[in-house]
mmCIF file of C-alpha atoms and ligand atoms in Angstrom:
data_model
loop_
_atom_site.group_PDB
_atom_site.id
_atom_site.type_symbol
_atom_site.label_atom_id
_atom_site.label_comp_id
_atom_site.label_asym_id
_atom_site.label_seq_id
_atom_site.Cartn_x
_atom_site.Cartn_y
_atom_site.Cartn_z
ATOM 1 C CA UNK A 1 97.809 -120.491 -22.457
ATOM 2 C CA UNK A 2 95.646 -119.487 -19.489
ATOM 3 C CA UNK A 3 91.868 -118.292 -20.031
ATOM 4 C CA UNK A 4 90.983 -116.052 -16.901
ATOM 5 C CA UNK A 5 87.311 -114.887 -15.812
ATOM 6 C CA UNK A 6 86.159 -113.540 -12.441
ATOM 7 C CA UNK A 7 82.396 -113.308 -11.559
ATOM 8 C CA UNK A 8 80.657 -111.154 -8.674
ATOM 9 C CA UNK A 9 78.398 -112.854 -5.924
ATOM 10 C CA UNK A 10 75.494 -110.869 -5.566
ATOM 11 C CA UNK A 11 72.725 -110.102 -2.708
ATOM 12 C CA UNK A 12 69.050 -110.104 -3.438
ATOM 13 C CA UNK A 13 67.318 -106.811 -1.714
ATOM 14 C CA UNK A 14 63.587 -108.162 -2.479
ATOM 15 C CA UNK A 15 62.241 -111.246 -3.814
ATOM 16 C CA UNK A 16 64.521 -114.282 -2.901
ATOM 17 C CA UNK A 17 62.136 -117.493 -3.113
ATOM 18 C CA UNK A 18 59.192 -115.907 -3.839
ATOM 19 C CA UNK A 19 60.918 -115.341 -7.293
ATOM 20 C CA UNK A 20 61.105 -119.196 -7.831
ATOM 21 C CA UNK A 21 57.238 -118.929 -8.609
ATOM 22 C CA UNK A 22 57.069 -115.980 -10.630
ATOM 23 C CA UNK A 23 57.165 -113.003 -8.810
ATOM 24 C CA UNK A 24 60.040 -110.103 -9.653
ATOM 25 C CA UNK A 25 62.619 -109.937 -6.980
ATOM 26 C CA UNK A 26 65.365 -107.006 -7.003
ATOM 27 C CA UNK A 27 68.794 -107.794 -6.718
ATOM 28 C CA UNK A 28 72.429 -106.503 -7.311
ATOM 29 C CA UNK A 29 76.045 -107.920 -7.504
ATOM 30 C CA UNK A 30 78.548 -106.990 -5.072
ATOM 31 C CA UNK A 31 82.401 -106.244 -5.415
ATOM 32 C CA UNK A 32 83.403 -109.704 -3.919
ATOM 33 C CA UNK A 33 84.156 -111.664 -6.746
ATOM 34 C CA UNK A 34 85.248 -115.834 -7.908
ATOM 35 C CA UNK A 35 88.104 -116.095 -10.088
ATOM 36 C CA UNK A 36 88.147 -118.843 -12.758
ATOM 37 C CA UNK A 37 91.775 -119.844 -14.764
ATOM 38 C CA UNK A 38 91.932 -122.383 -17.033
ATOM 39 C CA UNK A 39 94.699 -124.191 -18.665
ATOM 40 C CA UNK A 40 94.922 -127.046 -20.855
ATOM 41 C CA UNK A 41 96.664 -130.156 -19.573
ATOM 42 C CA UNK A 42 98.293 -133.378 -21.188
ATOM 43 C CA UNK A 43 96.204 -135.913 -19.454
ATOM 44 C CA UNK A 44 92.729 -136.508 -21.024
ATOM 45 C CA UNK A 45 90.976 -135.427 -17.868
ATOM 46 C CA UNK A 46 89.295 -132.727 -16.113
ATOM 47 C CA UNK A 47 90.757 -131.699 -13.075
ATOM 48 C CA UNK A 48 89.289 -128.866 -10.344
ATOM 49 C CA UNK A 49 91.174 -126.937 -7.847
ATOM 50 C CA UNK A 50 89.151 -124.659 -5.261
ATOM 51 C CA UNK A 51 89.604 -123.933 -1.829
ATOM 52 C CA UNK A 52 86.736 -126.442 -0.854
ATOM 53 C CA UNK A 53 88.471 -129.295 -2.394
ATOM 54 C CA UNK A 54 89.891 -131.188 -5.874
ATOM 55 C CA UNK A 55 88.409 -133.396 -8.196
ATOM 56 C CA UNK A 56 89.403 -135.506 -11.403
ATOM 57 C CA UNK A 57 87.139 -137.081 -14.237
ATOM 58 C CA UNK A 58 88.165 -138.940 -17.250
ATOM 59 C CA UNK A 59 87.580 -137.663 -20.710
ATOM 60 C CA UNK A 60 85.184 -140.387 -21.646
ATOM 61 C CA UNK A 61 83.370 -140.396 -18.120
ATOM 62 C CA UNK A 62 82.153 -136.982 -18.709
ATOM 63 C CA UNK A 63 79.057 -138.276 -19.768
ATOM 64 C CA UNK A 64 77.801 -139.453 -17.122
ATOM 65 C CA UNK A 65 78.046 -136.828 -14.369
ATOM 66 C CA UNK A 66 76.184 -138.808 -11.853
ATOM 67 C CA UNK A 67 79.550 -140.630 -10.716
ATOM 68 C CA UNK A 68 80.518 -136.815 -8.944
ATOM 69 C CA UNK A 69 81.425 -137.373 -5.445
ATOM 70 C CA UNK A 70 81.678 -134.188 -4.356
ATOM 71 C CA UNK A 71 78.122 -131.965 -5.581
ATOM 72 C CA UNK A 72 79.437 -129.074 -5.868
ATOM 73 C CA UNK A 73 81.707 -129.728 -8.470
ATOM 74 C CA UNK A 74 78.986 -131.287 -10.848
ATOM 75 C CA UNK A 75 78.445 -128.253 -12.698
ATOM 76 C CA UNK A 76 81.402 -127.249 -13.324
ATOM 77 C CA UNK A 77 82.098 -130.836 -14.840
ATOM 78 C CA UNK A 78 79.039 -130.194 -17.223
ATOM 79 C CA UNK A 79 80.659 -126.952 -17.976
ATOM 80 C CA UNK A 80 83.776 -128.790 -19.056
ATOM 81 C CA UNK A 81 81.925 -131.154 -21.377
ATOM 82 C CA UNK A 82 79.873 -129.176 -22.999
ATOM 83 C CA UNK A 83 83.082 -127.120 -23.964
ATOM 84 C CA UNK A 84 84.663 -130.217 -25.412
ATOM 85 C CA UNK A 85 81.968 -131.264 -26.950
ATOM 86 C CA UNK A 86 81.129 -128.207 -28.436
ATOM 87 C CA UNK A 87 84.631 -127.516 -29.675
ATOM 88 C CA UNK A 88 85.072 -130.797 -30.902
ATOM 89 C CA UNK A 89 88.368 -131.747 -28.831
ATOM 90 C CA UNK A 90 89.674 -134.621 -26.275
ATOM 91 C CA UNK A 91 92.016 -132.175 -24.653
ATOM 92 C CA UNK A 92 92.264 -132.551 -20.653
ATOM 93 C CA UNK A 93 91.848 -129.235 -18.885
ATOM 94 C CA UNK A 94 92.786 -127.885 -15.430
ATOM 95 C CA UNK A 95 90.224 -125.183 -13.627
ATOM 96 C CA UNK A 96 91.543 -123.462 -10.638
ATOM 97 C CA UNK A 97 88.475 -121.742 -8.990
ATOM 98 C CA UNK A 98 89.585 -119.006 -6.257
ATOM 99 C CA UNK A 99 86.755 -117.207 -4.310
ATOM 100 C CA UNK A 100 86.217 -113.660 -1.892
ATOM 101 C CA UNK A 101 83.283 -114.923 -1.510
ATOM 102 C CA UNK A 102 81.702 -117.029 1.570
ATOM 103 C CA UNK A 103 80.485 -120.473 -0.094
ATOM 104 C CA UNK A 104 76.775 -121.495 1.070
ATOM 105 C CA UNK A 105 75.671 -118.498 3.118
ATOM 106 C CA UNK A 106 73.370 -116.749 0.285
ATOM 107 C CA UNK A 107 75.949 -114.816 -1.236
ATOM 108 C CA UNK A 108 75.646 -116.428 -5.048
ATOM 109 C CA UNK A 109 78.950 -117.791 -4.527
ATOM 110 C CA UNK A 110 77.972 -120.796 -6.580
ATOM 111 C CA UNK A 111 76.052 -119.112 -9.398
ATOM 112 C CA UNK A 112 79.334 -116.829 -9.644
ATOM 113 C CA UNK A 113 81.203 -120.125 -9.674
ATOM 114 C CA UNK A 114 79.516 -121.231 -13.123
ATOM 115 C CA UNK A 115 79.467 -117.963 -14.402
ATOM 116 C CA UNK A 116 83.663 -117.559 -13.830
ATOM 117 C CA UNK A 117 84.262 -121.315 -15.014
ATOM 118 C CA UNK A 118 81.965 -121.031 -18.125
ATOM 119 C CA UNK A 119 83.583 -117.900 -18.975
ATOM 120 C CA UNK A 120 87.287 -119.599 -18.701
ATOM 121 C CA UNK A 121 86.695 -122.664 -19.882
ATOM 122 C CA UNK A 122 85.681 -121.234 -23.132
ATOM 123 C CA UNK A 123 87.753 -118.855 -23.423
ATOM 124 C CA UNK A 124 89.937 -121.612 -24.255
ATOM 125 C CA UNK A 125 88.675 -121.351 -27.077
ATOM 126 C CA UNK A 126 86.650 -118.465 -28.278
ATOM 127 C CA UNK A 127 85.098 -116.016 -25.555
ATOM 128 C CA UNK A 128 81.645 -116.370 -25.645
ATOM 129 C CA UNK A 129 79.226 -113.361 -25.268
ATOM 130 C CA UNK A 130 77.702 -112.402 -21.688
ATOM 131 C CA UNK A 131 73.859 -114.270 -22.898
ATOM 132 C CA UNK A 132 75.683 -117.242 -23.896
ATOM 133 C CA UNK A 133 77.475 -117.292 -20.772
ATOM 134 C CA UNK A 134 74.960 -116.572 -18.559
ATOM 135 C CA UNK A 135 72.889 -119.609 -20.689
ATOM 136 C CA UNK A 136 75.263 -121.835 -19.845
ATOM 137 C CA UNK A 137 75.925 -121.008 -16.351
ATOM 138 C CA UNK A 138 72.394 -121.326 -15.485
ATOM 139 C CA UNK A 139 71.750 -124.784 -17.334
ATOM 140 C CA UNK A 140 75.438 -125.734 -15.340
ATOM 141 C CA UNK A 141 73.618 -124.845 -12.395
ATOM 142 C CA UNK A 142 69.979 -126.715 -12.829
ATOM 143 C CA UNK A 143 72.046 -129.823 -12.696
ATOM 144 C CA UNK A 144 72.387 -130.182 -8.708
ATOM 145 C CA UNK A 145 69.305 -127.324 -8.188
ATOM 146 C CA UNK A 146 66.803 -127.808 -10.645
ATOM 147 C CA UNK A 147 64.055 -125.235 -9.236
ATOM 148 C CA UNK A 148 66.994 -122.974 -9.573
ATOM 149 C CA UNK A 149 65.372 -119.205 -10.710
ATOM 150 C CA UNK A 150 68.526 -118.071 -12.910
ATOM 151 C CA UNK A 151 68.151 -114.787 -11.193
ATOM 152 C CA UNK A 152 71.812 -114.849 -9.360
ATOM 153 C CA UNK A 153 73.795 -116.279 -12.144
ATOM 154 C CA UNK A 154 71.993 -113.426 -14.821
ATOM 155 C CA UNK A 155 73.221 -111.011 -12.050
ATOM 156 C CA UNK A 156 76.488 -112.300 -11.573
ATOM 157 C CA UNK A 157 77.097 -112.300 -15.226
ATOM 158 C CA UNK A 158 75.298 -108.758 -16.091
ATOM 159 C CA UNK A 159 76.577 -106.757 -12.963
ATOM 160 C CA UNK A 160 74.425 -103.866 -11.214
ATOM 161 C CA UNK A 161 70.729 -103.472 -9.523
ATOM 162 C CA UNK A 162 68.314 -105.334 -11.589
ATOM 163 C CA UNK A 163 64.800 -106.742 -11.502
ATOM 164 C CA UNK A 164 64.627 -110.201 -12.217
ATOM 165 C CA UNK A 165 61.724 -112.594 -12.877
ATOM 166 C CA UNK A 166 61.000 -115.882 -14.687
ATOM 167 C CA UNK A 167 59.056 -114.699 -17.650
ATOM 168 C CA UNK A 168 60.690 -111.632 -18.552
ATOM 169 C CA UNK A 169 64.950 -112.037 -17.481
ATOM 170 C CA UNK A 170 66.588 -109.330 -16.064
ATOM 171 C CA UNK A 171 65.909 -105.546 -16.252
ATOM 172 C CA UNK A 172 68.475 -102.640 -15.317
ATOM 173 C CA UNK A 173 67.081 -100.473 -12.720
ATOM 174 C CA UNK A 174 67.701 -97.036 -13.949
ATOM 175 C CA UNK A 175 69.422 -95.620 -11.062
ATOM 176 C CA UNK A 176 73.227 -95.378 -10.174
ATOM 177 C CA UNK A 177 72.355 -95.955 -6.255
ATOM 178 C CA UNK A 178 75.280 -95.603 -4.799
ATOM 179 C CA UNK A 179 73.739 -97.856 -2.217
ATOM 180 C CA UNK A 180 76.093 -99.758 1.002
ATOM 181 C CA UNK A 181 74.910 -102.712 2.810
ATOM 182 C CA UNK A 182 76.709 -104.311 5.953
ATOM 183 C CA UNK A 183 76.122 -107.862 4.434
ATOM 184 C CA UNK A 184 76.604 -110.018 8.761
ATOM 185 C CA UNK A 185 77.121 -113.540 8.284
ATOM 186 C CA UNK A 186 75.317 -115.578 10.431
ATOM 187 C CA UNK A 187 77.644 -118.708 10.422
ATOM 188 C CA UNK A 188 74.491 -121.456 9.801
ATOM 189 C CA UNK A 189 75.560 -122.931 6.334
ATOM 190 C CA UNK A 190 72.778 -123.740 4.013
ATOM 191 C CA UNK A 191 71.693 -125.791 1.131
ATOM 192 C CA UNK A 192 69.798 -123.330 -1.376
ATOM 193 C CA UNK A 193 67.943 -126.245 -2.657
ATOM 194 C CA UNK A 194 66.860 -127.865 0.982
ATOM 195 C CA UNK A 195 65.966 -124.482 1.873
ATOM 196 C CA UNK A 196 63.684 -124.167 -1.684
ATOM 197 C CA UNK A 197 62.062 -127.496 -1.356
ATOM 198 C CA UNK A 198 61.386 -126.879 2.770
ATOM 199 C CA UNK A 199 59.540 -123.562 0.990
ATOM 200 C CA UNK A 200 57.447 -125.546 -1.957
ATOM 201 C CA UNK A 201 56.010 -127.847 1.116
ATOM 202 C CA UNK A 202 54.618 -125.069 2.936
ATOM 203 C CA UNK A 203 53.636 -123.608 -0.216
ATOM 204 C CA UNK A 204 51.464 -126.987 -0.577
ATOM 205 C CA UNK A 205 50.283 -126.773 2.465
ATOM 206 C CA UNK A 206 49.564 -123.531 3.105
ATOM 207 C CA UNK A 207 47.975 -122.230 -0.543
ATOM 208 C CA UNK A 208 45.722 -119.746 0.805
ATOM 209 C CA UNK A 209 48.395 -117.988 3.112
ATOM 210 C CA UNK A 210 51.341 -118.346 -0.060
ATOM 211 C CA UNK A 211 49.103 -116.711 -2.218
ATOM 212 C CA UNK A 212 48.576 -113.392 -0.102
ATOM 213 C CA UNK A 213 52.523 -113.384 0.929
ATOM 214 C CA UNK A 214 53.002 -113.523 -2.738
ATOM 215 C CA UNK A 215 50.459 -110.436 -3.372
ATOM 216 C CA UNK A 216 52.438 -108.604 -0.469
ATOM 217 C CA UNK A 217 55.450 -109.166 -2.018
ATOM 218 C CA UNK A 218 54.179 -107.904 -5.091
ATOM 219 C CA UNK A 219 53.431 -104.859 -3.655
ATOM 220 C CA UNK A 220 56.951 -105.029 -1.970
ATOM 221 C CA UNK A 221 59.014 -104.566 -5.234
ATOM 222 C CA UNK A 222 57.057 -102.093 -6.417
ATOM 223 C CA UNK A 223 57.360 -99.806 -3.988
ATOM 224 C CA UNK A 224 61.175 -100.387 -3.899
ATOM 225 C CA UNK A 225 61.574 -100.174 -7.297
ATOM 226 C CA UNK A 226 59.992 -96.503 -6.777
ATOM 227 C CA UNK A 227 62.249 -95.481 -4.019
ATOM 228 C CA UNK A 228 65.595 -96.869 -5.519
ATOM 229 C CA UNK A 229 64.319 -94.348 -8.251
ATOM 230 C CA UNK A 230 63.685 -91.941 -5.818
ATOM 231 C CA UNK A 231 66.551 -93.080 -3.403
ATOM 232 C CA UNK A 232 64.466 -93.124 -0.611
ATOM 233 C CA UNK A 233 66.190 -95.258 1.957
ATOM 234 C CA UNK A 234 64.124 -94.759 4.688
ATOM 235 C CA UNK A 235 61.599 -96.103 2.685
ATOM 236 C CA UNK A 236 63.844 -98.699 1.236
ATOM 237 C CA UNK A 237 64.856 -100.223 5.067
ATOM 238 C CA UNK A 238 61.138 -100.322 6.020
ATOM 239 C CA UNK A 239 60.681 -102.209 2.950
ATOM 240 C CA UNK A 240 63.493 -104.245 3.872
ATOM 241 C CA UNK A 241 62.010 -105.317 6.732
ATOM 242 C CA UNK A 242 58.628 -106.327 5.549
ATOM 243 C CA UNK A 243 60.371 -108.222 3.185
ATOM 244 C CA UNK A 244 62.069 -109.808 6.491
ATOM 245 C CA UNK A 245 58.666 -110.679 7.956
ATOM 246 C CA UNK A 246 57.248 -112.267 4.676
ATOM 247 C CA UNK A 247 60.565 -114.911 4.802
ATOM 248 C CA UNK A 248 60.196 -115.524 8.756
ATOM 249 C CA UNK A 249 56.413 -116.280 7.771
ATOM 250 C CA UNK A 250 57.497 -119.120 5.222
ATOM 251 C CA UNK A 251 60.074 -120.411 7.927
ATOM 252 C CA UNK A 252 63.300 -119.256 6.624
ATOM 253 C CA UNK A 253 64.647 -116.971 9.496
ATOM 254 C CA UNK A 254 66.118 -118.478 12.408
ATOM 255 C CA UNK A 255 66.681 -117.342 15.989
ATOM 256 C CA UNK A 256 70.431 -116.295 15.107
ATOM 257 C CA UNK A 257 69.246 -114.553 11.896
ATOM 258 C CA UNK A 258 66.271 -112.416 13.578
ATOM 259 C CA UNK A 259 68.355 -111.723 16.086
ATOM 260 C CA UNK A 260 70.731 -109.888 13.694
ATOM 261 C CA UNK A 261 68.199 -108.439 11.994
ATOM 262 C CA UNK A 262 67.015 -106.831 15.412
ATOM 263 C CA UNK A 263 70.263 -105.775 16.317
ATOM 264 C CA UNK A 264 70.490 -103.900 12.353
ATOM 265 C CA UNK A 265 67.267 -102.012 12.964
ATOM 266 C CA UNK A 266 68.440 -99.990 15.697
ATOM 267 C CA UNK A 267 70.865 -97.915 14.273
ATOM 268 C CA UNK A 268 70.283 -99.196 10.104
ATOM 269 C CA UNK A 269 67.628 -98.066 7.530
ATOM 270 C CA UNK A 270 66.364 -101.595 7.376
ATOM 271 C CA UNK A 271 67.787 -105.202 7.317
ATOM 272 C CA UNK A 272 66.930 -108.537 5.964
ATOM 273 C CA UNK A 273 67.782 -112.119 5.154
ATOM 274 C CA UNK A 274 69.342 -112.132 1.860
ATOM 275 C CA UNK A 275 69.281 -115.016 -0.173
ATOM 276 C CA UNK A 276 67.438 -118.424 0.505
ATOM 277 C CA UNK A 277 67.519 -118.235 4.493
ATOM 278 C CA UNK A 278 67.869 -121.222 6.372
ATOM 279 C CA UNK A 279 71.046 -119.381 8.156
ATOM 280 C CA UNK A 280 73.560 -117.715 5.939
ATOM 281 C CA UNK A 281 73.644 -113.790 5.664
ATOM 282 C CA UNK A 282 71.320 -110.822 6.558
ATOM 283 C CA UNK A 283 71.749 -107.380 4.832
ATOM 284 C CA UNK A 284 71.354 -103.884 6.710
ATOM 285 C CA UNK A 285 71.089 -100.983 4.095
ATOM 286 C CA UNK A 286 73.130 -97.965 5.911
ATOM 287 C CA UNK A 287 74.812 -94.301 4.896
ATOM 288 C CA UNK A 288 78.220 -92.911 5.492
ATOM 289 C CA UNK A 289 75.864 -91.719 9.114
ATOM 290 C CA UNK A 290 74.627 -94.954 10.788
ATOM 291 C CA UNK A 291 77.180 -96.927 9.063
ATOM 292 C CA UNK A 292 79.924 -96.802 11.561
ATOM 293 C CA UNK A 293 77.082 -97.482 14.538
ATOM 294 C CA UNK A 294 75.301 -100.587 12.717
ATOM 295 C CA UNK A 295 79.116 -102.179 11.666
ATOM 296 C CA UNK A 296 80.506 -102.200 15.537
ATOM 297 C CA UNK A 297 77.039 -103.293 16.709
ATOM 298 C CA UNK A 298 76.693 -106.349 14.503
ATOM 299 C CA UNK A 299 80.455 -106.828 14.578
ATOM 300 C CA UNK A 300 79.779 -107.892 19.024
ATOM 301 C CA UNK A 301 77.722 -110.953 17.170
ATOM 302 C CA UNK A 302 79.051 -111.631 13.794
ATOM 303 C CA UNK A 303 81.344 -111.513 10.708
ATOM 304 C CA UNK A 304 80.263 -108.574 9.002
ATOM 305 C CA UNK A 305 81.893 -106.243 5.692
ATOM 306 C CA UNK A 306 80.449 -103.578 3.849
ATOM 307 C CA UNK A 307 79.182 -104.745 0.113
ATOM 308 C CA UNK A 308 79.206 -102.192 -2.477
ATOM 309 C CA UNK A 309 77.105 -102.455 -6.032
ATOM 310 C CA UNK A 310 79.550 -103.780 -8.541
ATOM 311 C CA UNK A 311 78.639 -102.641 -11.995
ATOM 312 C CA UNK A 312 81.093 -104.661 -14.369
ATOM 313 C CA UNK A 313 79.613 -108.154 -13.810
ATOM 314 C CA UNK A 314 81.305 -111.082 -15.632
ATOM 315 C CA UNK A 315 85.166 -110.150 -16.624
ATOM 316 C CA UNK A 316 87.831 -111.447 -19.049
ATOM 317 C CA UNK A 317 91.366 -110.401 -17.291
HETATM 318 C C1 MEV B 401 68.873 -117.979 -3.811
HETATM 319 O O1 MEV B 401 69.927 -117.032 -3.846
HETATM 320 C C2 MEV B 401 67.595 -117.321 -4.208
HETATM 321 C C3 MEV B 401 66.344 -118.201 -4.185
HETATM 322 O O2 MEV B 401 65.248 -117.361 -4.543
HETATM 323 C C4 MEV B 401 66.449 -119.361 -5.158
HETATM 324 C C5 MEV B 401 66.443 -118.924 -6.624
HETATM 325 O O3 MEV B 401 66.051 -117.828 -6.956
HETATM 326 O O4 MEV B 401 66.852 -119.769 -7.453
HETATM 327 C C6 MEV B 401 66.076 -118.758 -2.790
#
């Protein structure tokens, strides 16, 4: 028997980092998705298959996840215990993780990851519901990113434009925005967590100055909560782009990302980093007018592909 699962990656339009301390960020999943399967296997081990490499644990070594080699796969080892545990078996199982999505460039490919592989693995032996998932997949991840927010695996796993912040989980935002975004990869890989901790230091540093970007980013999601209502997108870029500013300010542009960000503007509503920064991916917001335009522009520079809002979220196939 296989147990299948596929989870979206997602983008975050307002919000990223600043979110980590509290404030509400706005984000949506996109229709680029991870596929989990999940098979039981005779050896009493747990054994992972993705693109990005394979690794093996014993049964009885699960406990002590600190022996992973490679990071990445950590979670999804904690995944696999708990399941066992929880189920009360010694049954070896094989996950085969296959991904649309770019790993390490702010796209929530790993969130979607935990989401998928939580979803399959316990499907193996009772689906679980979407919270319980999403639970899961968010503890899964806190074990190699323990500032993690939870807001891209409660996206992943939910599906469509929602407001996210610590105190209060997600919230649908009650619009069916049929919104597209040329998401332009910048090629700089990035380690969410580097790029979180390089952002607490100048919060420590720089108290004063963190607490007005985080007043002004306040007022940022507000007012683009009102125009996805209204579905403003003029408004929406020129949000965008003040969002843009607020991330160069706590040092998570670069050169190559600013520089796609000015190329965006010129013929786009409004662009951004999306995502922790560091490198990885900008989004331009565009319509079926300046879409054409902003795509060959940014495609003289970079990867780009046009991202859609995905509405399903976690799946069972
Ligand atoms: C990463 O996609 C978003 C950050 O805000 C971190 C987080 O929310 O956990 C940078």
């Amino acid at each position: 028997m296989k147990s299948v699962a596929s989870a979206p990656g997602k983008i975050i339009l307002f919000g990223e980092h600043f979110v980590v301390y509290g404030i509400k960020a706005i984000l949506c999943s996109i229709d680029k998705r991870i596929t989990a399967t999940s098979q039981f296997v005779d050896d009493k081990i747990i054994r992972i298959k993705s693109s990005l490499g394979e690794s093996v644990m014993d049964l009885n070594s699960l406990n002590n996840l600190e022996n992973v080699q490679q990071k990445f796969m950590k979670p999804f080892f904690y995944i696999a215990q708990k399941a066992i545990e929880g189920n009360f078996v010694d049954q070896g199982i094989e996950i085969v993780v296959e991904s649309e999505i770019p790993p390490g460039v702010g796209l929530g490919s790993s969130s979607a990851a935990c989401v998928a592989v939580t979803a399959s693995v316990n499907g193996l032996f009772h689906k679980l519901s979407k919270d319980d998932v999403m639970k899961i997949a968010i503890q899964a991840e806190r074990t190699v990113f323990e500032q993690n927010s939870g807001a891209d695996s409660s996206v992943s796993t939910f599906g469509g434009l929602v407001s996210y912040d610590l105190k209060n989980g997600f919230q649908d935002i009650p619009s069916r925005n049929d919104l597209d975004f040329i998401i332009s990869n910048s090629a700089q890989v990035h380690d969410t967590q580097d790029v979180v901790r390089q952002v607490r230091n100048f919060k420590e540093e720089n108290k004063d100055l963190f607490n007005k970007l985080c007043n002004e980013e306040i007022d940022i999601v507000n007012n683009a909560i009102t125009s996805l209502k209204e579905n403003n997108l003029n408004k929406l870029g020129s949000l965008m782009l003040k969002n843009h500013d607020l991330l160069k300010q706590i040092g998570v542009s670069t050169e190559k990302i600013d520089s796609l960000v000015k190329e965006a503007k010129k013929t786009s509503h409004g662009a951004k980093i999306t995502g922790a920064g560091g490198g990885g991916c900008i989004i331009s917001l565009v319509d079926d007018f300046n879409k054409k335009d902003t795509l060959d522009n940014l495609r003289k520079i970079s990867d780009c592909f046009i991202a859609k809002i995905d509405y399903s979220g976690l799946r069972y196939t």
